[in-house]
């Protein structure tokens, strides 16, 4: 059982088959107090943070507190922290932003100054500098932009003497069209700490002297946070990637941005219900609460029928189904379709509370239903609930 709550359980196992976990750079077990906090949130704060009723307000309070403590952890402000699914998404968002910001900030005049649309027969593109020892979420993102002709990329080689990406080597790679430098704070395999602070000092001085584009500064802090002191302001970065599952938190991430949308550009990859100030919309990872209306202890049910309620104000079954873009289902018996706005008397008769029955969805699958159909239906429901709660 490797799912230790505090890491000690693994190395404490007393049986003859002792195991010593030494792969904490891959991922860490959840701290016991983290599990406790998540469990309490699952129980007490299941509402949508955008919702005004108590479970929603509790969810928002937890998120706001988390944002404050993460900001404090990395020496930033609460408004500098954008929650996202993990480090991979955070790293991709930085590169996506840098490319789009290059074109937004470099008008035609600037492009011609940089050598025109075609300089030496080659189109002017945003230039990115990174290293040859980055995590794949940086390496492959950069390679993809290069291969798709969306950016020029220089992969600066780590020194074979120091194992570090040396400042002078990065500075030597800077071009007039360089718009982003991304060097990780600590390498996940060697543990070597990179000279990010010194690099930022030098590049900021260069930015002050040179015309646009401003060279944006990113470091992937995934392996450093939780092991050494990391202060984004002291480092001087514009962006810092934060990865929860490297320091005893769940698989969630965040991006520190020094003044997102004001001091530092941040352009969303997704569009939706306005969460995270539209920088990263989508229901935050506070689980929705659902009630299975067919689960009666000791009773058997048909294998194809699922009667379920998604709890929350404004999520009446008929309203959810009419908002779905793919799913075709019903709130109950088809012959009762003229009374979808009232809870099913069948559910009420089975003791389902009215506010739960009002949100019921009857999903029934058939011979040709595939797993993919089910996955698409669940996603359709999730997106619809997000939209409806984003409006509440
Ligand atoms: C250095 C580094 N960057 C980024 C990531 C990706 O983070 P996530 O797993 O949250 O996508 C990891 C770990 O997986 C990592 O070690
Ligand atoms: O180095 C590791 O194991 C985590 C990144 Se894949």
mmCIF file of C-alpha atoms and ligand atoms in Angstrom:
data_model
loop_
_atom_site.group_PDB
_atom_site.id
_atom_site.type_symbol
_atom_site.label_atom_id
_atom_site.label_comp_id
_atom_site.label_asym_id
_atom_site.label_seq_id
_atom_site.Cartn_x
_atom_site.Cartn_y
_atom_site.Cartn_z
ATOM 1 C CA UNK A 1 0.000 0.000 0.000
ATOM 2 C CA UNK A 2 1.970 2.991 -1.292
ATOM 3 C CA UNK A 3 -0.820 5.491 -0.703
ATOM 4 C CA UNK A 4 0.772 6.762 2.463
ATOM 5 C CA UNK A 5 -0.732 9.843 4.021
ATOM 6 C CA UNK A 6 2.490 11.339 5.232
ATOM 7 C CA UNK A 7 5.267 9.468 3.486
ATOM 8 C CA UNK A 8 6.373 7.765 6.702
ATOM 9 C CA UNK A 9 3.877 4.950 6.294
ATOM 10 C CA UNK A 10 5.796 3.554 3.344
ATOM 11 C CA UNK A 11 9.213 3.603 4.964
ATOM 12 C CA UNK A 12 7.628 2.378 8.215
ATOM 13 C CA UNK A 13 6.156 -0.762 6.754
ATOM 14 C CA UNK A 14 7.301 -3.560 9.035
ATOM 15 C CA UNK A 15 6.693 -6.615 6.911
ATOM 16 C CA UNK A 16 9.543 -8.517 5.314
ATOM 17 C CA UNK A 17 8.652 -6.944 1.975
ATOM 18 C CA UNK A 18 9.875 -3.456 3.053
ATOM 19 C CA UNK A 19 9.686 -0.723 0.436
ATOM 20 C CA UNK A 20 11.505 2.626 0.576
ATOM 21 C CA UNK A 21 9.870 5.307 -1.585
ATOM 22 C CA UNK A 22 12.524 7.549 -3.130
ATOM 23 C CA UNK A 23 10.730 9.034 -6.116
ATOM 24 C CA UNK A 24 9.378 12.213 -4.554
ATOM 25 C CA UNK A 25 10.411 14.219 -7.641
ATOM 26 C CA UNK A 26 7.901 12.120 -9.600
ATOM 27 C CA UNK A 27 5.107 12.794 -7.135
ATOM 28 C CA UNK A 28 4.461 12.991 -3.418
ATOM 29 C CA UNK A 29 1.787 11.426 -1.213
ATOM 30 C CA UNK A 30 -0.869 13.753 0.182
ATOM 31 C CA UNK A 31 -0.160 15.191 3.633
ATOM 32 C CA UNK A 32 -2.677 14.001 6.234
ATOM 33 C CA UNK A 33 -3.833 17.587 6.866
ATOM 34 C CA UNK A 34 -4.332 18.030 3.118
ATOM 35 C CA UNK A 35 -6.571 14.969 3.010
ATOM 36 C CA UNK A 36 -8.480 16.324 6.001
ATOM 37 C CA UNK A 37 -8.968 19.710 4.343
ATOM 38 C CA UNK A 38 -10.106 18.124 1.069
ATOM 39 C CA UNK A 39 -12.507 15.796 2.891
ATOM 40 C CA UNK A 40 -14.046 18.709 4.774
ATOM 41 C CA UNK A 41 -14.399 20.649 1.522
ATOM 42 C CA UNK A 42 -16.047 17.677 -0.151
ATOM 43 C CA UNK A 43 -18.523 17.520 2.686
ATOM 44 C CA UNK A 44 -19.137 21.181 3.464
ATOM 45 C CA UNK A 45 -18.154 23.227 0.422
ATOM 46 C CA UNK A 46 -19.484 21.289 -2.530
ATOM 47 C CA UNK A 47 -21.239 24.291 -4.028
ATOM 48 C CA UNK A 48 -20.145 26.165 -7.092
ATOM 49 C CA UNK A 49 -17.916 29.067 -5.956
ATOM 50 C CA UNK A 50 -19.950 31.346 -8.227
ATOM 51 C CA UNK A 51 -23.176 30.464 -6.395
ATOM 52 C CA UNK A 52 -24.538 32.781 -3.722
ATOM 53 C CA UNK A 53 -25.980 30.133 -1.384
ATOM 54 C CA UNK A 54 -23.994 28.784 1.573
ATOM 55 C CA UNK A 55 -22.192 25.779 -0.011
ATOM 56 C CA UNK A 56 -21.125 28.076 -2.838
ATOM 57 C CA UNK A 57 -19.954 30.796 -0.460
ATOM 58 C CA UNK A 58 -18.015 28.176 1.535
ATOM 59 C CA UNK A 59 -16.356 26.954 -1.663
ATOM 60 C CA UNK A 60 -15.384 30.502 -2.631
ATOM 61 C CA UNK A 61 -14.023 31.133 0.860
ATOM 62 C CA UNK A 62 -11.804 28.035 0.635
ATOM 63 C CA UNK A 63 -10.533 29.038 -2.785
ATOM 64 C CA UNK A 64 -9.816 32.579 -1.649
ATOM 65 C CA UNK A 65 -7.948 31.297 1.430
ATOM 66 C CA UNK A 66 -5.961 28.877 -0.751
ATOM 67 C CA UNK A 67 -5.070 31.665 -3.154
ATOM 68 C CA UNK A 68 -3.835 33.822 -0.278
ATOM 69 C CA UNK A 69 -1.675 31.067 1.200
ATOM 70 C CA UNK A 70 -0.153 30.098 -2.160
ATOM 71 C CA UNK A 71 0.584 33.745 -2.859
ATOM 72 C CA UNK A 72 2.264 34.025 0.524
ATOM 73 C CA UNK A 73 4.235 30.846 -0.161
ATOM 74 C CA UNK A 74 5.768 32.244 -3.346
ATOM 75 C CA UNK A 75 6.060 35.884 -2.272
ATOM 76 C CA UNK A 76 3.247 37.181 -4.467
ATOM 77 C CA UNK A 77 -0.201 38.754 -4.107
ATOM 78 C CA UNK A 78 -3.456 36.808 -4.144
ATOM 79 C CA UNK A 79 -4.397 38.403 -7.469
ATOM 80 C CA UNK A 80 -1.146 37.066 -8.953
ATOM 81 C CA UNK A 81 -2.270 33.434 -8.514
ATOM 82 C CA UNK A 82 -4.273 31.722 -11.273
ATOM 83 C CA UNK A 83 -5.438 28.186 -10.495
ATOM 84 C CA UNK A 84 -5.238 25.589 -13.247
ATOM 85 C CA UNK A 85 -5.132 21.861 -13.756
ATOM 86 C CA UNK A 86 -1.400 21.509 -13.215
ATOM 87 C CA UNK A 87 2.066 22.486 -14.255
ATOM 88 C CA UNK A 88 1.632 21.299 -17.800
ATOM 89 C CA UNK A 89 -1.261 23.667 -18.378
ATOM 90 C CA UNK A 90 0.565 26.506 -16.648
ATOM 91 C CA UNK A 91 3.639 26.073 -18.832
ATOM 92 C CA UNK A 92 1.550 25.879 -21.993
ATOM 93 C CA UNK A 93 -0.356 29.027 -21.044
ATOM 94 C CA UNK A 94 2.882 31.005 -20.672
ATOM 95 C CA UNK A 95 4.111 30.025 -24.129
ATOM 96 C CA UNK A 96 0.666 30.599 -25.652
ATOM 97 C CA UNK A 97 0.540 34.065 -24.081
ATOM 98 C CA UNK A 98 4.050 35.036 -25.192
ATOM 99 C CA UNK A 99 3.358 34.213 -28.830
ATOM 100 C CA UNK A 100 0.039 36.030 -28.948
ATOM 101 C CA UNK A 101 1.380 38.993 -26.995
ATOM 102 C CA UNK A 102 4.245 39.351 -29.452
ATOM 103 C CA UNK A 103 1.820 39.972 -32.295
ATOM 104 C CA UNK A 104 -0.486 42.148 -30.148
ATOM 105 C CA UNK A 105 2.384 44.357 -29.012
ATOM 106 C CA UNK A 106 4.427 44.440 -32.196
ATOM 107 C CA UNK A 107 2.413 46.395 -34.730
ATOM 108 C CA UNK A 108 3.318 46.572 -38.402
ATOM 109 C CA UNK A 109 5.834 49.348 -37.744
ATOM 110 C CA UNK A 110 7.677 47.180 -35.264
ATOM 111 C CA UNK A 111 7.650 44.187 -37.580
ATOM 112 C CA UNK A 112 9.242 46.273 -40.320
ATOM 113 C CA UNK A 113 11.799 47.562 -37.798
ATOM 114 C CA UNK A 114 12.593 43.957 -36.935
ATOM 115 C CA UNK A 115 13.418 43.395 -40.554
ATOM 116 C CA UNK A 116 10.025 43.294 -42.171
ATOM 117 C CA UNK A 117 7.644 40.469 -42.721
ATOM 118 C CA UNK A 118 10.379 38.610 -44.521
ATOM 119 C CA UNK A 119 13.886 39.206 -43.308
ATOM 120 C CA UNK A 120 16.594 37.432 -45.311
ATOM 121 C CA UNK A 121 13.739 35.577 -47.003
ATOM 122 C CA UNK A 122 12.451 34.306 -43.650
ATOM 123 C CA UNK A 123 9.275 35.530 -41.985
ATOM 124 C CA UNK A 124 9.809 37.402 -38.749
ATOM 125 C CA UNK A 125 8.494 35.227 -35.931
ATOM 126 C CA UNK A 126 8.408 35.581 -32.163
ATOM 127 C CA UNK A 127 11.637 34.133 -30.773
ATOM 128 C CA UNK A 128 11.663 32.012 -27.609
ATOM 129 C CA UNK A 129 14.678 30.937 -25.602
ATOM 130 C CA UNK A 130 14.516 27.901 -23.367
ATOM 131 C CA UNK A 131 16.927 25.137 -22.416
ATOM 132 C CA UNK A 132 17.632 21.564 -23.401
ATOM 133 C CA UNK A 133 16.902 20.212 -19.905
ATOM 134 C CA UNK A 134 13.313 21.391 -19.408
ATOM 135 C CA UNK A 135 10.316 19.242 -18.505
ATOM 136 C CA UNK A 136 8.431 17.895 -21.524
ATOM 137 C CA UNK A 137 5.567 20.353 -20.931
ATOM 138 C CA UNK A 138 8.051 23.093 -21.861
ATOM 139 C CA UNK A 139 10.237 21.165 -24.311
ATOM 140 C CA UNK A 140 7.413 19.729 -26.405
ATOM 141 C CA UNK A 141 5.415 22.962 -26.327
ATOM 142 C CA UNK A 142 8.424 24.853 -27.678
ATOM 143 C CA UNK A 143 9.095 22.162 -30.283
ATOM 144 C CA UNK A 144 5.464 22.255 -31.383
ATOM 145 C CA UNK A 145 5.552 26.037 -31.884
ATOM 146 C CA UNK A 146 8.810 25.679 -33.817
ATOM 147 C CA UNK A 147 7.562 22.838 -36.008
ATOM 148 C CA UNK A 148 4.287 24.605 -36.734
ATOM 149 C CA UNK A 149 6.165 27.709 -37.832
ATOM 150 C CA UNK A 150 4.665 29.780 -35.014
ATOM 151 C CA UNK A 151 7.947 30.679 -33.325
ATOM 152 C CA UNK A 152 11.682 30.518 -33.625
ATOM 153 C CA UNK A 153 13.129 28.658 -30.655
ATOM 154 C CA UNK A 154 16.642 28.452 -29.254
ATOM 155 C CA UNK A 155 17.298 25.538 -26.899
ATOM 156 C CA UNK A 156 20.297 26.678 -24.878
ATOM 157 C CA UNK A 157 22.422 23.728 -23.814
ATOM 158 C CA UNK A 158 23.113 23.162 -20.144
ATOM 159 C CA UNK A 159 26.810 23.356 -19.288
ATOM 160 C CA UNK A 160 28.456 19.951 -19.177
ATOM 161 C CA UNK A 161 30.716 21.369 -16.485
ATOM 162 C CA UNK A 162 28.084 22.801 -14.117
ATOM 163 C CA UNK A 163 24.876 21.118 -15.255
ATOM 164 C CA UNK A 164 23.391 24.622 -15.195
ATOM 165 C CA UNK A 165 21.884 26.700 -17.977
ATOM 166 C CA UNK A 166 24.438 29.506 -17.823
ATOM 167 C CA UNK A 167 23.312 33.143 -17.903
ATOM 168 C CA UNK A 168 25.833 34.230 -20.519
ATOM 169 C CA UNK A 169 24.741 31.459 -22.851
ATOM 170 C CA UNK A 170 21.116 32.592 -22.565
ATOM 171 C CA UNK A 171 22.001 36.262 -23.079
ATOM 172 C CA UNK A 172 24.046 35.354 -26.148
ATOM 173 C CA UNK A 173 20.952 33.794 -27.702
ATOM 174 C CA UNK A 174 18.792 36.934 -27.409
ATOM 175 C CA UNK A 175 17.601 38.459 -30.685
ATOM 176 C CA UNK A 176 15.585 41.613 -31.534
ATOM 177 C CA UNK A 177 12.461 39.425 -31.800
ATOM 178 C CA UNK A 178 13.007 37.486 -28.561
ATOM 179 C CA UNK A 179 9.785 37.637 -26.540
ATOM 180 C CA UNK A 180 10.148 34.889 -23.890
ATOM 181 C CA UNK A 181 12.896 33.230 -21.884
ATOM 182 C CA UNK A 182 11.846 30.115 -19.974
ATOM 183 C CA UNK A 183 14.404 28.334 -17.761
ATOM 184 C CA UNK A 184 13.323 25.946 -15.006
ATOM 185 C CA UNK A 185 14.228 26.771 -11.391
ATOM 186 C CA UNK A 186 15.460 23.247 -10.541
ATOM 187 C CA UNK A 187 15.904 20.246 -12.770
ATOM 188 C CA UNK A 188 13.735 17.231 -12.000
ATOM 189 C CA UNK A 189 16.455 14.651 -12.715
ATOM 190 C CA UNK A 190 19.720 16.271 -11.544
ATOM 191 C CA UNK A 191 18.264 18.583 -8.914
ATOM 192 C CA UNK A 192 20.564 21.325 -10.222
ATOM 193 C CA UNK A 193 19.335 24.797 -9.316
ATOM 194 C CA UNK A 194 19.391 27.215 -12.263
ATOM 195 C CA UNK A 195 20.640 30.843 -12.010
ATOM 196 C CA UNK A 196 17.172 32.285 -12.629
ATOM 197 C CA UNK A 197 17.526 35.293 -10.329
ATOM 198 C CA UNK A 198 20.782 36.422 -11.950
ATOM 199 C CA UNK A 199 19.284 35.823 -15.386
ATOM 200 C CA UNK A 200 16.239 37.970 -14.564
ATOM 201 C CA UNK A 201 18.412 40.825 -13.310
ATOM 202 C CA UNK A 202 20.373 40.864 -16.567
ATOM 203 C CA UNK A 203 17.337 40.544 -18.837
ATOM 204 C CA UNK A 204 15.339 43.206 -16.975
ATOM 205 C CA UNK A 205 18.284 45.570 -17.444
ATOM 206 C CA UNK A 206 18.278 44.715 -21.139
ATOM 207 C CA UNK A 207 14.509 45.234 -21.378
ATOM 208 C CA UNK A 208 14.957 48.732 -19.976
ATOM 209 C CA UNK A 209 17.363 49.607 -22.782
ATOM 210 C CA UNK A 210 15.827 47.923 -25.791
ATOM 211 C CA UNK A 211 12.635 48.662 -27.707
ATOM 212 C CA UNK A 212 9.743 46.191 -27.709
ATOM 213 C CA UNK A 213 9.152 43.359 -27.643
ATOM 214 C CA UNK A 214 9.706 43.089 -23.908
ATOM 215 C CA UNK A 215 11.355 39.771 -23.087
ATOM 216 C CA UNK A 216 8.980 37.953 -20.736
ATOM 217 C CA UNK A 217 10.582 35.808 -18.023
ATOM 218 C CA UNK A 218 9.208 32.422 -16.944
ATOM 219 C CA UNK A 219 10.520 29.758 -14.645
ATOM 220 C CA UNK A 220 9.010 26.346 -14.049
ATOM 221 C CA UNK A 221 9.164 26.075 -10.269
ATOM 222 C CA UNK A 222 7.631 22.616 -10.062
ATOM 223 C CA UNK A 223 10.627 20.849 -8.517
ATOM 224 C CA UNK A 224 11.850 23.712 -6.350
ATOM 225 C CA UNK A 225 8.698 24.746 -4.485
ATOM 226 C CA UNK A 226 8.356 22.781 -1.276
ATOM 227 C CA UNK A 227 12.076 21.940 -1.228
ATOM 228 C CA UNK A 228 13.822 25.321 -1.214
ATOM 229 C CA UNK A 229 12.612 28.859 -0.553
ATOM 230 C CA UNK A 230 10.996 30.265 -3.706
ATOM 231 C CA UNK A 231 10.076 33.962 -3.891
ATOM 232 C CA UNK A 232 8.816 35.065 -7.290
ATOM 233 C CA UNK A 233 9.330 38.759 -6.587
ATOM 234 C CA UNK A 234 12.922 38.193 -5.429
ATOM 235 C CA UNK A 235 13.592 36.018 -8.480
ATOM 236 C CA UNK A 236 12.252 38.780 -10.718
ATOM 237 C CA UNK A 237 10.177 36.480 -12.924
ATOM 238 C CA UNK A 238 6.987 37.459 -14.706
ATOM 239 C CA UNK A 239 5.635 33.898 -14.465
ATOM 240 C CA UNK A 240 6.267 31.030 -12.019
ATOM 241 C CA UNK A 241 4.778 27.573 -12.479
ATOM 242 C CA UNK A 242 3.487 25.894 -9.298
ATOM 243 C CA UNK A 243 2.757 22.134 -9.187
ATOM 244 C CA UNK A 244 0.773 20.753 -6.255
ATOM 245 C CA UNK A 245 1.673 17.100 -6.468
ATOM 246 C CA UNK A 246 5.369 17.858 -5.933
ATOM 247 C CA UNK A 247 4.782 19.162 -2.419
ATOM 248 C CA UNK A 248 2.217 16.848 -0.842
ATOM 249 C CA UNK A 249 -0.834 18.468 -2.459
ATOM 250 C CA UNK A 250 -3.236 16.968 -5.005
ATOM 251 C CA UNK A 251 -2.720 17.040 -8.730
ATOM 252 C CA UNK A 252 -3.602 20.672 -9.266
ATOM 253 C CA UNK A 253 -1.458 23.590 -10.296
ATOM 254 C CA UNK A 254 -1.237 27.337 -10.401
ATOM 255 C CA UNK A 255 0.566 30.010 -12.296
ATOM 256 C CA UNK A 256 2.034 33.025 -10.514
ATOM 257 C CA UNK A 257 1.794 36.043 -12.818
ATOM 258 C CA UNK A 258 3.190 39.384 -11.705
ATOM 259 C CA UNK A 259 0.072 41.505 -12.166
ATOM 260 C CA UNK A 260 -1.872 39.358 -14.657
ATOM 261 C CA UNK A 261 -3.324 41.431 -17.499
ATOM 262 C CA UNK A 262 -1.826 44.642 -16.148
ATOM 263 C CA UNK A 263 1.914 44.439 -15.452
ATOM 264 C CA UNK A 264 2.270 41.125 -17.266
ATOM 265 C CA UNK A 265 0.272 39.813 -20.221
ATOM 266 C CA UNK A 266 -1.850 36.708 -19.760
ATOM 267 C CA UNK A 267 -4.039 35.557 -22.653
ATOM 268 C CA UNK A 268 -6.452 32.665 -22.008
ATOM 269 C CA UNK A 269 -6.328 29.397 -23.916
ATOM 270 C CA UNK A 270 -9.913 28.535 -22.901
ATOM 271 C CA UNK A 271 -13.146 30.566 -22.884
ATOM 272 C CA UNK A 272 -16.138 29.910 -20.654
ATOM 273 C CA UNK A 273 -17.921 30.907 -17.493
ATOM 274 C CA UNK A 274 -15.615 33.672 -16.276
ATOM 275 C CA UNK A 275 -13.845 31.821 -13.486
ATOM 276 C CA UNK A 276 -10.279 32.906 -12.583
ATOM 277 C CA UNK A 277 -11.078 36.369 -13.957
ATOM 278 C CA UNK A 278 -11.416 34.759 -17.400
ATOM 279 C CA UNK A 279 -7.713 33.915 -17.452
ATOM 280 C CA UNK A 280 -8.602 30.262 -16.879
ATOM 281 C CA UNK A 281 -12.392 29.724 -17.020
ATOM 282 C CA UNK A 282 -14.047 26.443 -16.068
ATOM 283 C CA UNK A 283 -15.532 25.219 -12.809
ATOM 284 C CA UNK A 284 -12.825 25.253 -10.156
ATOM 285 C CA UNK A 285 -11.899 21.918 -8.670
ATOM 286 C CA UNK A 286 -14.563 21.948 -5.992
ATOM 287 C CA UNK A 287 -16.533 18.744 -6.711
ATOM 288 C CA UNK A 288 -20.196 18.994 -7.750
ATOM 289 C CA UNK A 289 -22.572 17.115 -5.469
ATOM 290 C CA UNK A 290 -24.846 14.571 -7.042
ATOM 291 C CA UNK A 291 -27.436 12.176 -5.623
ATOM 292 C CA UNK A 292 -28.152 8.805 -7.172
ATOM 293 C CA UNK A 293 -31.896 8.443 -6.877
ATOM 294 C CA UNK A 294 -31.898 4.718 -7.729
ATOM 295 C CA UNK A 295 -29.474 3.666 -5.017
ATOM 296 C CA UNK A 296 -31.578 1.909 -2.421
ATOM 297 C CA UNK A 297 -29.599 -0.396 -0.122
ATOM 298 C CA UNK A 298 -30.384 -4.020 -0.872
ATOM 299 C CA UNK A 299 -32.347 -3.268 -4.041
ATOM 300 C CA UNK A 300 -31.278 -4.288 -7.543
ATOM 301 C CA UNK A 301 -31.805 -2.031 -10.545
ATOM 302 C CA UNK A 302 -31.840 -2.434 -14.295
ATOM 303 C CA UNK A 303 -28.285 -2.208 -15.654
ATOM 304 C CA UNK A 304 -29.215 0.492 -18.159
ATOM 305 C CA UNK A 305 -31.072 2.960 -15.973
ATOM 306 C CA UNK A 306 -29.535 5.788 -13.947
ATOM 307 C CA UNK A 307 -31.684 8.333 -12.157
ATOM 308 C CA UNK A 308 -29.468 11.088 -10.793
ATOM 309 C CA UNK A 309 -29.863 14.625 -9.419
ATOM 310 C CA UNK A 310 -27.192 17.306 -9.678
ATOM 311 C CA UNK A 311 -27.770 19.270 -6.515
ATOM 312 C CA UNK A 312 -27.880 23.020 -6.460
ATOM 313 C CA UNK A 313 -30.228 25.916 -7.055
ATOM 314 C CA UNK A 314 -31.165 26.536 -10.660
ATOM 315 C CA UNK A 315 -30.305 22.993 -11.738
ATOM 316 C CA UNK A 316 -33.786 21.621 -12.223
ATOM 317 C CA UNK A 317 -33.653 18.548 -14.446
ATOM 318 C CA UNK A 318 -35.600 20.138 -17.275
ATOM 319 C CA UNK A 319 -33.361 23.216 -17.191
ATOM 320 C CA UNK A 320 -30.161 21.158 -17.314
ATOM 321 C CA UNK A 321 -31.390 18.962 -20.148
ATOM 322 C CA UNK A 322 -32.577 21.933 -22.200
ATOM 323 C CA UNK A 323 -29.101 23.433 -21.764
ATOM 324 C CA UNK A 324 -27.306 20.314 -22.939
ATOM 325 C CA UNK A 325 -25.864 20.485 -26.443
ATOM 326 C CA UNK A 326 -25.523 16.751 -27.068
ATOM 327 C CA UNK A 327 -27.452 14.749 -24.487
ATOM 328 C CA UNK A 328 -31.040 13.737 -25.185
ATOM 329 C CA UNK A 329 -32.681 12.313 -22.093
ATOM 330 C CA UNK A 330 -35.660 12.938 -19.820
ATOM 331 C CA UNK A 331 -36.398 13.947 -16.292
ATOM 332 C CA UNK A 332 -38.777 11.021 -15.870
ATOM 333 C CA UNK A 333 -41.444 9.029 -17.673
ATOM 334 C CA UNK A 334 -42.010 10.259 -21.233
ATOM 335 C CA UNK A 335 -45.778 10.219 -20.641
ATOM 336 C CA UNK A 336 -45.190 12.785 -17.884
ATOM 337 C CA UNK A 337 -43.319 15.111 -20.225
ATOM 338 C CA UNK A 338 -46.048 17.713 -19.812
ATOM 339 C CA UNK A 339 -45.096 18.211 -16.169
ATOM 340 C CA UNK A 340 -41.307 18.409 -16.269
ATOM 341 C CA UNK A 341 -41.401 21.481 -14.065
ATOM 342 C CA UNK A 342 -42.681 19.434 -11.121
ATOM 343 C CA UNK A 343 -40.802 16.729 -9.179
ATOM 344 C CA UNK A 344 -41.696 13.203 -10.267
ATOM 345 C CA UNK A 345 -44.349 11.724 -7.995
ATOM 346 C CA UNK A 346 -42.556 8.403 -8.380
ATOM 347 C CA UNK A 347 -39.370 9.772 -6.862
ATOM 348 C CA UNK A 348 -41.322 11.572 -4.162
ATOM 349 C CA UNK A 349 -43.122 8.310 -3.439
ATOM 350 C CA UNK A 350 -39.737 6.625 -3.016
ATOM 351 C CA UNK A 351 -38.802 9.182 -0.375
ATOM 352 C CA UNK A 352 -36.577 11.367 -2.506
ATOM 353 C CA UNK A 353 -36.744 14.931 -1.090
ATOM 354 C CA UNK A 354 -38.566 17.433 -3.347
ATOM 355 C CA UNK A 355 -35.519 19.642 -3.938
ATOM 356 C CA UNK A 356 -33.551 16.573 -5.012
ATOM 357 C CA UNK A 357 -36.361 15.110 -7.115
ATOM 358 C CA UNK A 358 -36.783 18.457 -8.895
ATOM 359 C CA UNK A 359 -33.230 18.122 -10.207
ATOM 360 C CA UNK A 360 -33.639 14.512 -11.376
ATOM 361 C CA UNK A 361 -32.353 13.294 -14.712
ATOM 362 C CA UNK A 362 -33.357 9.868 -16.023
ATOM 363 C CA UNK A 363 -30.576 8.453 -18.172
ATOM 364 C CA UNK A 364 -31.225 5.105 -19.880
ATOM 365 C CA UNK A 365 -28.759 3.506 -22.265
ATOM 366 C CA UNK A 366 -29.307 0.922 -25.020
ATOM 367 C CA UNK A 367 -27.516 -1.717 -27.110
ATOM 368 C CA UNK A 368 -25.587 0.792 -29.213
ATOM 369 C CA UNK A 369 -24.575 3.121 -26.390
ATOM 370 C CA UNK A 370 -20.762 3.256 -26.125
ATOM 371 C CA UNK A 371 -18.463 4.327 -23.312
ATOM 372 C CA UNK A 372 -17.566 7.339 -25.434
ATOM 373 C CA UNK A 373 -21.264 8.271 -25.555
ATOM 374 C CA UNK A 374 -21.359 8.160 -21.758
ATOM 375 C CA UNK A 375 -18.179 10.248 -21.461
ATOM 376 C CA UNK A 376 -19.566 12.846 -23.900
ATOM 377 C CA UNK A 377 -22.856 12.974 -22.027
ATOM 378 C CA UNK A 378 -21.105 13.491 -18.688
ATOM 379 C CA UNK A 379 -18.965 16.282 -20.158
ATOM 380 C CA UNK A 380 -22.069 17.872 -21.711
ATOM 381 C CA UNK A 381 -23.768 17.831 -18.316
ATOM 382 C CA UNK A 382 -20.686 19.241 -16.607
ATOM 383 C CA UNK A 383 -20.367 22.100 -19.097
ATOM 384 C CA UNK A 384 -24.100 22.853 -18.861
ATOM 385 C CA UNK A 385 -23.995 22.955 -15.061
ATOM 386 C CA UNK A 386 -21.011 25.310 -15.264
ATOM 387 C CA UNK A 387 -22.881 27.602 -17.630
ATOM 388 C CA UNK A 388 -26.025 27.577 -15.513
ATOM 389 C CA UNK A 389 -24.113 28.244 -12.293
ATOM 390 C CA UNK A 390 -21.966 30.858 -13.965
ATOM 391 C CA UNK A 391 -25.249 32.703 -14.568
ATOM 392 C CA UNK A 392 -26.530 32.314 -11.008
HETATM 393 C C1 LIG B 1 9.726 20.267 -13.714
HETATM 394 C C2 LIG B 1 8.289 19.889 -13.947
HETATM 395 N N1 LIG B 1 7.509 20.730 -14.641
HETATM 396 C C3 LIG B 1 6.219 20.448 -14.910
HETATM 397 C C4 LIG B 1 5.661 19.267 -14.451
HETATM 398 C C5 LIG B 1 4.235 18.960 -14.842
HETATM 399 O O1 LIG B 1 3.337 19.230 -13.822
HETATM 400 P P1 LIG B 1 1.921 18.486 -13.844
HETATM 401 O O2 LIG B 1 2.239 17.055 -13.552
HETATM 402 O O3 LIG B 1 1.130 19.145 -12.775
HETATM 403 O O4 LIG B 1 1.352 18.684 -15.214
HETATM 404 C C6 LIG B 1 6.432 18.369 -13.683
HETATM 405 C C7 LIG B 1 5.893 17.101 -13.125
HETATM 406 O O5 LIG B 1 5.130 16.368 -13.584
HETATM 407 C C8 LIG B 1 7.773 18.675 -13.456
HETATM 408 O O6 LIG B 1 8.585 17.830 -12.779
HETATM 409 O O1 LIG B 2 10.889 13.804 -13.051
HETATM 410 C C1 LIG B 2 9.774 13.333 -12.828
HETATM 411 O O2 LIG B 2 9.596 12.159 -12.491
HETATM 412 C C2 LIG B 2 8.556 14.216 -12.924
HETATM 413 C C3 LIG B 2 8.428 14.814 -14.257
HETATM 414 SE SE1 LIG B 2 7.807 13.589 -15.568
#
